[in-house]
Amino acid sequence: MITIPYLTALSTYFSYGLLFAFGQFRDFFRKIFDWWQASNLQGYAPICLGLEDFYIRRLYLRIQDCFGRPIASAPDAWFDVVERYSNDNNKTLKRTEKISRCLNLGSYNYLGFAAADEYCTPRVIDSLNRFSASTCSTRVDGGTTTLHKELEECVANFVGKPAAVVFGMGYVTNSAILPVIIGKGGLIISDSLNHNSIVNGARGSGATIRVFQHNTPPHLEKVLREHIAEGQPRTHRPWKKIIVVVEGIYSMEGEICKLPEIVAICKKYKAYVYLDEAHSIGAVGKTGRGVCELLGVDTADVDIMMGTFTKSFGSCGGYIAGSKELIQYLKYTCPAHLYATSISPPAAQQIISSIKVILGEDGSSRGAQKLSKIRENSNFFRSELQKMGFEVLGDNDSPVMPIMLYNPAKIPAFSRECLKQNVAVVTVAFPATPLLLARARICISASHTKEDLLKALEVISQVGDMVGIKYFPAEPMKQLQHQHQQPGKDTIKSE
Amino acid sequence: MELAALNLVNATLNWVTSALDAPSARAVVFGVHIGGHLFVEVLLLVVILFLLSQKSYKPPKRPLTKKEIDELCDEWVPESLIPSITQEMLSEPPVLESAAGPHTVINGKEVVNFSSANYLGFVGHEKLLESCTSALEKYGVGSCGPRGFYGTIDVHLDCEARIAKFLGTHDSILYSYGLSTMFSAIPCFCKKGDIIVVDEGVHWGIQNGLYLSRSTIVYFKHNDMESLEKTLERITSENQRAKKLRRYIVVEAVYQNSGQIAPLDKIIRLKEKYRFRVLLDETNSFGVLGHTGRGLTEYCGVPIEKIDIVTAAMGHALATEGGFCTGSARVIDHQRLSSSGYVFSASLPPYLASAAITAIDALEENPDLTLKLKENIAILWKGLSDIQGLSIASNLESPIVFLVLEKSTGSVKSDLQLLEDISDRALKQESIFVVASKRSTLDRCPLPVGIRLFVSAAHSEPDLLKACESLKRIAAAMLRQTFRSSQQQHVTVLNSAGQHSAVESFVFPREMPVLASH
């Protein structure tokens, strides 16, 4: 739980209030101005009613240049950010031809497979020449190639389950699977900070949805007991089934989920566990097999394991791994399998090759090196930031680190100042996070070298001083050596 | 006696009145004369307030004790996660061993491929492969981030500009998956309370988007303009005062589930009359219809500005993956922040975006690809028009040739089984790869299932003629068996009934002897 300092909360509320007031003021004038000029809607209702896009028009557009920055190269450790300029106060941004080489702290490139790789890319180009860029067909029609079969076996092996099925996009995987396995009369209990794709899938299924406090197993137990005892709302019939949905690493918090406790509770109350390992597969665990390996949970206890290939494998797509019967059933009914084009063959080959590299089956030890590198890098970076006095969230070993900003004015300040010094960071605000808790999110990669990290630390420290986000007192420098020799498992989370 | 009682009552009343009147006679407070009756009224008020303030009797709430909850939790037995596996769930699709072009290799044998929606023959096209290779070498495979967080690569922006330029609209937006295009675009614009009129034969992506939008959904009969007009009339008369209500019509240009083509000019006339907005899904018509391949708007001669939102999946004619949506600037800008499939998902891999650009360039350079496709469709139509037991349900110009059973066997399941047997036999014996359309349990489309043939501009005439011959042979063999078995049933019925009524109903294949009535 994050509790923010009183003064910061007050100033954040004040800032938002001021922006809101200004926005309303300008809307009022805009209404008068528009009434003056006849509107050209001719009897149609407007596409966006007044207040629906208030946030977008009045708050987001002011800082639009911090988001959606285009790049002109592969999203590797260093990349080229295209410069943009605006003539009308950030309402529209135009591209220029100029690019600036920046350090990439924002892309999901945990194991460094984002750019062309010496083992993967030749094989990918081979498969492109053999199977072409797309099969133009669904999996059940003519879209299953030998590559797809190999990929599913490979993924099932890697994750530790009997069988797996692969889809072309991670978002659709969640949205199309949940309606198939649960329907009306079922209960979905999901973590309060779950990703939008899970929320969409749960809504699309028609089941009742309840939420438990983020990563708090006792509250999950309480919710389960209450709901099993009460039954379905209004009719009080017993539930058909209960599925608990959690994520491996939460992308906005950097926290690793408390899987052993949650699995124990679900076993006790006979609920099914659905684990979404979008960020954790390939990035944590001794051999990269995700949170189950990291926390010592037997994969047979988790009923459905889902993950995506975008983050650690440098490709695209999502998978579901489970028992053979489950996968058989999904292949028979899941709409994403029956109606959507199958995953592109070069992307499939990239996944196979990257899994081979991670497991060391390509004959080198690059996989093990990458895995230990990302662990080292994350732990080093996190501890250094905390020493400088930043408020950093997340557990040890997790490559995602959010730095709290809180104030809406600090969001563009941090982002623009870092970009001026050639460091590209990602800042997140409402609605992806709660209103008061805006943050900058750093994603560490195995391809960052020590010099890159030191440069990043220097720039962030400088900008942090300028912007004023060092909410905690910094530790004095002489303790630096002492701290390095004691890698502890303590997580400094503000209570 | 009564007089005495009456006198007594009167006397008491007088006494009470005088007693009450005495202290405050002639007192005036705030212009209100205070009389004795005021005290009675005040007393009454006090009594009423006292009664109201008393708590009504509620039976005491007894929450469940911990032990009771434990017992309930122990007793509860969930259903299994999935129903038990039946025989048809175990069937596996055929596995391709080469690219899904007009000819492909399955199980070591070369077959003619009619199951890939490769309308313009771009699978295996060398220019496409070249641009993909250079993109792979420059950008790697994935884009490693959503569009808002450094996942926007310059090829994405170029691709969006290219599509907008090709279609003549203001701007377009790229999605990373074809299926998610429609089900992200619809909830972005349609919210609770809006009214959407949609064809009953739309595919699952649209159905899911409609469900997620929580608007009021009204279906009209498949591709039936009168039904549409009646529905629009009914809705407009029911919702007279709704000025802020948004109203949409959702149709597909070429329906995936039947191959029919929507009559766009009629729809536009209805839309302008009743003031609805139109969402058009051009997945199977982009690159196919119209003499330069610009889709249904060019085919029907409707300017594209009249359609509010056009979406398409690129996995068909353009031989890449992903989807796009195009329209006016307002429509596109709104989606960049509110469309969940765009904001919360990683962007399209850059090599697929560059493949899309190359495909559109290739299409613009040789517009006679669409002509070749039309010729191929015509050849196939001619060949299949007299096939026994099956009839073509799709439109003459649609690139999906949809064959349905002339007489259904009774249930959707057995129909599907029969069709799958036909396609299996076609693959194994005749080396023609066709597929029966499959339905998910979540799909609510009421149209019949059938065999789909996706025609490509790269198919040669011998391929098509071979396909026609083979299908005719197989249909005659397999469907005749079905007819014969149901014939015999009919005959026994006649015999047992002992009637001489004329043998009627269904089609007799010419080879069968005409049954003499007994």
mmCIF file of N, CA and C in Angstrom, chain A residues 217 257-266 291 295-297:
data_model
loop_
_atom_site.group_PDB
_atom_site.id
_atom_site.type_symbol
_atom_site.label_atom_id
_atom_site.label_comp_id
_atom_site.label_asym_id
_atom_site.label_seq_id
_atom_site.Cartn_x
_atom_site.Cartn_y
_atom_site.Cartn_z
ATOM 1 N N PRO A 217 -3.699 -12.067 0.330
ATOM 2 C CA PRO A 217 -4.373 -13.366 0.445
ATOM 3 C C PRO A 217 -5.429 -13.441 1.545
ATOM 4 N N CYS A 257 3.335 -11.442 -7.417
ATOM 5 C CA CYS A 257 2.148 -11.840 -6.674
ATOM 6 C C CYS A 257 2.493 -12.911 -5.641
ATOM 7 N N LYS A 258 1.707 -12.985 -4.594
ATOM 8 C CA LYS A 258 1.998 -13.928 -3.512
ATOM 9 C C LYS A 258 1.386 -15.264 -3.876
ATOM 10 N N LEU A 259 1.997 -15.920 -4.834
ATOM 11 C CA LEU A 259 1.351 -17.086 -5.416
ATOM 12 C C LEU A 259 1.173 -18.265 -4.470
ATOM 13 N N PRO A 260 2.177 -18.643 -3.643
ATOM 14 C CA PRO A 260 1.974 -19.836 -2.810
ATOM 15 C C PRO A 260 0.754 -19.714 -1.898
ATOM 16 N N GLU A 261 0.572 -18.541 -1.258
ATOM 17 C CA GLU A 261 -0.580 -18.411 -0.364
ATOM 18 C C GLU A 261 -1.873 -18.483 -1.142
ATOM 19 N N ILE A 262 -1.894 -17.811 -2.313
ATOM 20 C CA ILE A 262 -3.137 -17.770 -3.087
ATOM 21 C C ILE A 262 -3.501 -19.165 -3.576
ATOM 22 N N VAL A 263 -2.482 -19.917 -4.027
ATOM 23 C CA VAL A 263 -2.779 -21.272 -4.499
ATOM 24 C C VAL A 263 -3.287 -22.138 -3.357
ATOM 25 N N ALA A 264 -2.695 -21.968 -2.149
ATOM 26 C CA ALA A 264 -3.148 -22.761 -0.999
ATOM 27 C C ALA A 264 -4.609 -22.450 -0.685
ATOM 28 N N ILE A 265 -4.951 -21.159 -0.707
ATOM 29 C CA ILE A 265 -6.340 -20.793 -0.395
ATOM 30 C C ILE A 265 -7.284 -21.371 -1.440
ATOM 31 N N CYS A 266 -6.884 -21.269 -2.718
ATOM 32 C CA CYS A 266 -7.783 -21.755 -3.755
ATOM 33 C C CYS A 266 -7.970 -23.259 -3.675
ATOM 34 N N VAL A 291 7.008 -16.945 -12.437
ATOM 35 C CA VAL A 291 6.835 -16.862 -10.982
ATOM 36 C C VAL A 291 6.701 -18.223 -10.326
ATOM 37 N N LEU A 295 8.880 -18.759 -7.034
ATOM 38 C CA LEU A 295 8.301 -18.902 -5.704
ATOM 39 C C LEU A 295 8.127 -20.354 -5.311
ATOM 40 N N GLY A 296 8.539 -21.283 -6.182
ATOM 41 C CA GLY A 296 8.470 -22.680 -5.790
ATOM 42 C C GLY A 296 7.077 -23.272 -5.794
ATOM 43 N N VAL A 297 6.235 -22.828 -6.709
ATOM 44 C CA VAL A 297 4.876 -23.375 -6.789
ATOM 45 C C VAL A 297 4.854 -24.431 -7.891
#
